[in-house]
Amino acid sequence: MPSTDSQVDLRLARSLVAGAGRIVAMTGAGISTESGIPDFRGPNGLWTKNPAAERMSNLHAYVTSRQVREQSWQARLSHPGWHAEPNPAHRALVDLEHAGRLHAILTQNIDRLHQKAGSDPERVLELHGTMFDTECLSCADRRDMREALARVRAGEADPSCALCGGILKSATISFGQPLDPDVLNRAQNAVRAGDLMLVVGSSLTVQPAAGLVGLAASNGVTVVVCNGSETPYDRFAAAVLRGPLGAVLPALVSARGDDLG
Ligand code: NAD
């Protein structure tokens, strides 16, 4: 039987991955949808279904509207990330790391599922922060998120900083908020030190994170994109894989050759 296009793409991507010695993964919300955490822009994305929800991720809206903050705390309380478990795509990246070939994961995710799957926390760079901590927007006091959520459950609809009374927010990067320059710098260095960038589950529409793919391409780093839908950076990729990540990633990094169909 002749091979289908997707089998040809998978073979090409596998040979590129198999030949790489310093892989850097760049992950987005799409890697966690099969763990039950919806993405923003995929077919079942939070913003695809409810465009108004975008306001909760906007720093200006958060700072200026108490209503947005109250909605954000309620959404945080019921976030599926508290109980989510890693899926085979997260575990495939752990396998690649254990094989000594993955030196960094640059993640846009805030759900800590890479660390929960067993990726070395030192190698995971959280470009957009984490939902597991809070940070005061005035004095930068940082604490465990559980403290703020306990206050919300106890009736404070919009808890303020316990130290200075400033506006409290999850330690995630909202639109309009700069990335931590140290984290971004380390991510750029990791890209330059790599020989292959594996993009996993990102629409690559959020800057400056998406620009790391452009940086890879301009530094001669081979780019492989695994994403369910088209991205603006597909044209830089040596191979593009479209299937569901929980199946695609294990097939891509597997040492065996009998799962190629
Ligand atoms: P995005 O929503 O813009 O894009 C996700 C992409 O993943 C889409 O193109 C979609 O087609 C693809 N996808 C979804 N499920 C897939 C699957 N099972 N198999 C293959 N492809 C799949 O997400 P983004 O590019 O990461 O940017 C959104 C921003 O939202 C990021 O900054 C991130 O911080 C934040 N976010 C994080 C989480 C999380 O931590 N899990 C969840 C939602 C949003």
Coordinates of C-alpha atoms and ligand atoms in Angstrom, one line a residue:
M1 CA 0.0 0.0 0.0
P2 CA 1.4 3.5 -0.8
S3 CA 2.2 5.7 2.2
T4 CA -0.2 8.5 3.0
D5 CA 1.1 12.1 3.2
S6 CA 0.9 12.0 7.0
Q7 CA 3.0 8.8 7.1
V8 CA 5.6 10.5 4.9
D9 CA 5.6 13.6 7.1
L10 CA 5.9 11.5 10.3
R11 CA 8.9 9.5 8.8
L12 CA 10.6 12.8 7.8
A13 CA 10.0 14.3 11.3
R14 CA 11.2 11.1 13.0
S15 CA 14.4 11.1 11.1
L16 CA 15.0 14.7 11.9
V17 CA 14.3 14.1 15.6
A18 CA 16.4 10.9 15.6
G19 CA 19.3 12.8 14.1
A20 CA 19.2 15.7 16.6
G21 CA 21.3 15.8 19.7
R22 CA 20.1 19.1 21.4
I23 CA 16.4 19.4 21.1
V24 CA 14.5 22.3 22.5
A25 CA 10.7 21.9 22.8
M26 CA 8.4 24.9 22.6
T27 CA 5.0 24.0 24.0
G28 CA 1.6 25.7 24.2
A29 CA -1.9 25.1 25.4
G30 CA -2.6 22.4 22.8
I31 CA -0.3 19.9 24.6
S32 CA -2.7 20.0 27.6
T33 CA -6.1 19.8 26.0
E34 CA -6.0 16.0 26.1
S35 CA -5.4 16.4 29.9
G36 CA -8.7 18.3 30.1
I37 CA -7.5 21.9 30.1
P38 CA -9.1 23.8 27.2
D39 CA -6.8 26.0 25.0
F40 CA -7.7 29.5 23.9
R41 CA -7.9 29.3 20.1
G42 CA -8.4 25.7 19.2
P43 CA -11.8 24.4 18.0
N44 CA -13.0 24.0 21.6
G45 CA -10.9 26.9 22.9
L46 CA -12.2 29.2 25.7
W47 CA -12.0 32.2 23.4
T48 CA -13.3 30.4 20.4
K49 CA -16.5 29.6 22.4
N50 CA -16.6 32.9 24.4
P51 CA -14.6 35.8 23.0
A52 CA -15.5 38.0 26.0
A53 CA -13.4 35.7 28.2
E54 CA -10.3 37.3 26.6
R55 CA -10.7 40.3 29.0
M56 CA -9.7 38.1 32.0
S57 CA -6.2 37.7 30.3
N58 CA -5.7 41.4 29.7
L59 CA -3.7 43.3 32.3
H60 CA -5.4 46.7 31.7
A61 CA -8.9 45.2 32.1
Y62 CA -7.7 43.3 35.2
V63 CA -6.3 46.4 36.9
T64 CA -9.1 48.7 36.0
S65 CA -12.1 46.5 36.6
R66 CA -13.1 44.9 39.9
Q67 CA -15.6 42.8 38.0
V68 CA -12.9 41.3 35.8
R69 CA -10.9 40.5 38.9
E70 CA -13.8 38.8 40.6
Q71 CA -14.5 36.8 37.5
S72 CA -10.8 35.8 37.2
W73 CA -10.7 34.6 40.8
Q74 CA -13.9 32.5 40.2
A75 CA -12.4 31.1 37.0
R76 CA -9.1 30.3 38.9
L77 CA -11.1 28.5 41.7
S78 CA -12.6 26.1 39.2
H79 CA -9.6 25.8 36.8
P80 CA -9.2 22.2 35.5
G81 CA -5.4 22.6 36.0
W82 CA -5.7 21.8 39.7
H83 CA -6.6 18.2 39.1
A84 CA -5.2 17.6 35.6
E85 CA -2.8 14.8 34.9
P86 CA -0.1 14.8 32.2
N87 CA -0.9 12.9 29.0
P88 CA 1.2 10.8 26.6
A89 CA 2.5 14.0 24.8
H90 CA 4.0 15.3 28.0
R91 CA 5.5 11.9 28.8
A92 CA 7.0 11.7 25.3
L93 CA 9.1 14.8 26.1
V94 CA 10.2 13.2 29.4
D95 CA 11.4 10.1 27.3
L96 CA 13.3 12.4 25.0
E97 CA 14.9 14.1 28.0
H98 CA 15.8 10.7 29.5
A99 CA 17.4 9.8 26.2
G100 CA 19.7 12.8 26.8
R101 CA 18.5 14.7 23.7
L102 CA 16.1 17.3 25.1
H103 CA 17.9 20.1 26.8
A104 CA 15.0 22.6 27.4
I105 CA 11.2 23.0 27.3
L106 CA 10.0 26.5 26.7
T107 CA 6.4 26.4 27.7
Q108 CA 3.7 29.0 27.3
N109 CA 1.6 26.9 29.7
I110 CA 0.9 27.8 33.3
D111 CA -0.3 24.3 34.4
R112 CA 3.0 22.7 35.5
L113 CA 2.1 19.5 33.7
H114 CA 5.6 19.1 32.3
Q115 CA 7.0 19.0 35.8
K116 CA 4.2 16.7 36.9
A117 CA 5.0 14.3 34.1
G118 CA 8.6 14.1 35.3
S119 CA 10.5 16.7 33.2
D120 CA 13.4 18.2 35.1
P121 CA 12.1 21.5 36.5
E122 CA 15.4 23.1 35.8
R123 CA 14.9 22.5 32.1
V124 CA 11.3 23.9 32.0
L125 CA 11.2 27.6 31.3
E126 CA 7.7 29.0 32.1
L127 CA 7.5 31.9 29.7
H128 CA 4.0 32.9 30.8
G129 CA 4.5 32.1 34.5
T130 CA 2.5 29.8 36.7
M131 CA -1.1 29.6 38.1
F132 CA 0.3 28.0 41.2
D133 CA 1.5 31.3 42.7
T134 CA 0.1 34.8 43.2
E135 CA 2.0 38.0 42.8
C136 CA 1.2 41.5 44.1
L137 CA 1.1 44.0 41.2
S138 CA 2.4 46.7 43.6
C139 CA 5.0 45.2 45.9
A140 CA 5.7 41.9 44.0
D141 CA 5.1 39.8 47.1
R142 CA 4.8 36.2 45.8
R143 CA 2.9 33.4 47.5
D144 CA 1.3 30.1 47.1
M145 CA -2.0 30.4 45.2
R146 CA -3.7 28.3 47.7
E147 CA -3.6 31.1 50.2
A148 CA -5.6 33.5 47.9
L149 CA -8.0 30.8 46.9
A150 CA -8.8 30.0 50.5
R151 CA -9.7 33.7 51.0
V152 CA -11.9 33.7 47.9
R153 CA -13.7 30.6 49.2
A154 CA -14.1 32.3 52.6
G155 CA -16.0 35.2 50.9
E156 CA -13.4 37.7 49.7
A157 CA -14.4 38.2 46.0
D158 CA -11.2 40.2 45.2
P159 CA -8.5 39.5 47.7
S160 CA -5.8 42.1 47.9
C161 CA -2.1 41.8 48.9
A162 CA -1.8 40.8 52.6
L163 CA 1.4 43.0 52.9
C164 CA 0.6 46.2 51.1
G165 CA -3.1 46.1 50.0
G166 CA -2.2 46.1 46.3
I167 CA -3.9 44.3 43.5
L168 CA -3.2 40.5 43.7
K169 CA -3.0 38.4 40.5
S170 CA -2.0 34.9 39.6
A171 CA 1.7 34.9 38.7
T172 CA 0.9 34.5 35.1
I173 CA 1.7 36.8 32.2
S174 CA -1.3 38.6 31.0
F175 CA -1.6 40.5 27.6
G176 CA 0.0 43.9 28.1
Q177 CA 2.4 42.5 30.7
P178 CA 6.1 42.0 29.9
L179 CA 7.7 38.5 30.2
D180 CA 10.4 38.1 32.9
P181 CA 13.5 39.3 31.0
D182 CA 15.7 36.6 32.7
V183 CA 13.3 33.8 31.6
L184 CA 13.1 35.2 28.1
N185 CA 16.9 35.5 27.9
R186 CA 17.4 31.9 29.1
A187 CA 14.9 30.8 26.5
Q188 CA 16.7 32.6 23.7
N189 CA 20.0 31.1 24.8
A190 CA 18.4 27.6 24.9
V191 CA 17.1 28.1 21.3
R192 CA 20.5 29.2 20.0
A193 CA 22.2 26.2 21.7
G194 CA 19.8 23.8 20.1
D195 CA 20.0 21.9 16.8
L196 CA 16.2 21.2 16.6
M197 CA 13.1 23.0 17.8
L198 CA 10.0 20.9 18.4
V199 CA 6.9 23.1 18.5
V200 CA 4.0 21.3 20.2
G201 CA 0.5 22.5 20.5
S202 CA 0.7 26.2 19.9
S203 CA -1.0 28.6 17.5
L204 CA 2.2 30.6 17.6
T205 CA 0.2 33.9 17.7
V206 CA 1.4 35.2 21.1
Q207 CA 4.6 37.3 21.0
P208 CA 7.3 37.3 22.0
A209 CA 7.0 33.6 22.7
A210 CA 6.2 32.8 19.1
G211 CA 9.2 34.8 17.9
L212 CA 11.4 32.1 19.5
V213 CA 10.5 30.0 16.5
G214 CA 11.7 32.7 14.2
L215 CA 14.9 33.0 16.2
A216 CA 15.4 29.2 15.8
A217 CA 14.9 29.4 12.1
S218 CA 17.3 32.4 11.7
N219 CA 20.0 30.5 13.7
G220 CA 19.9 27.5 11.5
V221 CA 18.0 25.4 14.1
T222 CA 15.7 22.8 12.3
V223 CA 12.1 23.4 13.2
V224 CA 9.4 20.7 13.4
V225 CA 5.9 21.8 14.1
C226 CA 3.3 19.5 15.7
N227 CA 0.0 21.3 15.9
G228 CA -3.6 20.5 15.0
S229 CA -4.0 23.6 12.9
E230 CA -1.9 25.9 10.7
T231 CA 0.5 28.4 12.3
P232 CA 2.2 31.5 10.9
Y233 CA 5.6 29.7 11.4
D234 CA 4.8 26.5 9.4
R235 CA 6.7 28.0 6.5
F236 CA 9.9 27.8 8.5
A237 CA 9.4 24.2 9.4
A238 CA 11.3 21.3 7.8
A239 CA 8.3 19.1 8.8
V240 CA 4.7 19.7 10.0
L241 CA 2.6 17.1 11.8
R242 CA -1.2 17.7 12.2
G243 CA -2.6 14.8 14.2
P244 CA -3.7 14.7 17.9
L245 CA -0.6 15.3 20.1
G246 CA -1.2 12.4 22.5
A247 CA -0.6 10.1 19.5
V248 CA 1.8 12.2 17.4
L249 CA 4.4 12.9 20.1
P250 CA 4.9 9.3 21.3
A251 CA 5.1 8.1 17.6
L252 CA 7.6 10.9 16.9
V253 CA 10.0 10.2 19.7
S254 CA 9.5 6.4 19.9
A255 CA 12.7 4.3 19.4
R256 CA 10.7 1.6 17.7
G257 CA 9.9 1.8 14.0
D258 CA 6.8 -0.4 13.9
D259 CA 4.3 2.3 14.8
L260 CA 4.5 4.2 11.6
G261 CA 1.7 2.4 9.9
Ligands
NAD1 P1 -3.6 28.6 21.6 O1 -5.0 28.3 22.2 O2 -3.5 29.9 20.9 O3 -3.3 27.4 20.5 C1 -3.4 26.1 20.8 C2 -3.2 25.3 19.5 O4 -3.1 23.9 19.9 C3 -4.3 25.4 18.5 O5 -3.7 25.8 17.3 C4 -4.9 24.1 18.4 O6 -5.3 23.7 17.1 C5 -3.8 23.1 18.9 N1 -4.3 22.0 19.6 C6 -5.2 21.9 20.6 N2 -5.3 20.7 21.1 C7 -4.6 19.9 20.3 C8 -4.4 18.5 20.2 N3 -4.9 17.6 21.1 N4 -3.6 18.0 19.2 C9 -3.0 18.8 18.3 N5 -3.2 20.2 18.3 C10 -4.0 20.7 19.3 O7 -2.5 28.3 22.7 P2 -1.1 29.0 22.8 O8 -0.4 29.1 21.4 O9 -0.4 28.2 23.9 O10 -1.3 30.5 23.3 C11 -2.3 30.7 24.2 C12 -1.9 31.3 25.5 O11 -2.8 30.8 26.5 C13 -0.5 31.0 26.0 O12 0.1 32.2 26.4 C14 -0.7 30.2 27.3 O13 0.0 30.8 28.4 C15 -2.2 30.3 27.7 N6 -2.9 29.1 28.0 C16 -2.3 28.1 28.8 C17 -3.1 27.0 29.1 C18 -2.4 25.9 29.9 O14 -1.5 26.2 30.7 N7 -2.7 24.6 29.7 C19 -4.4 26.8 28.6 C20 -5.0 27.8 27.9 C21 -4.2 29.0 27.6

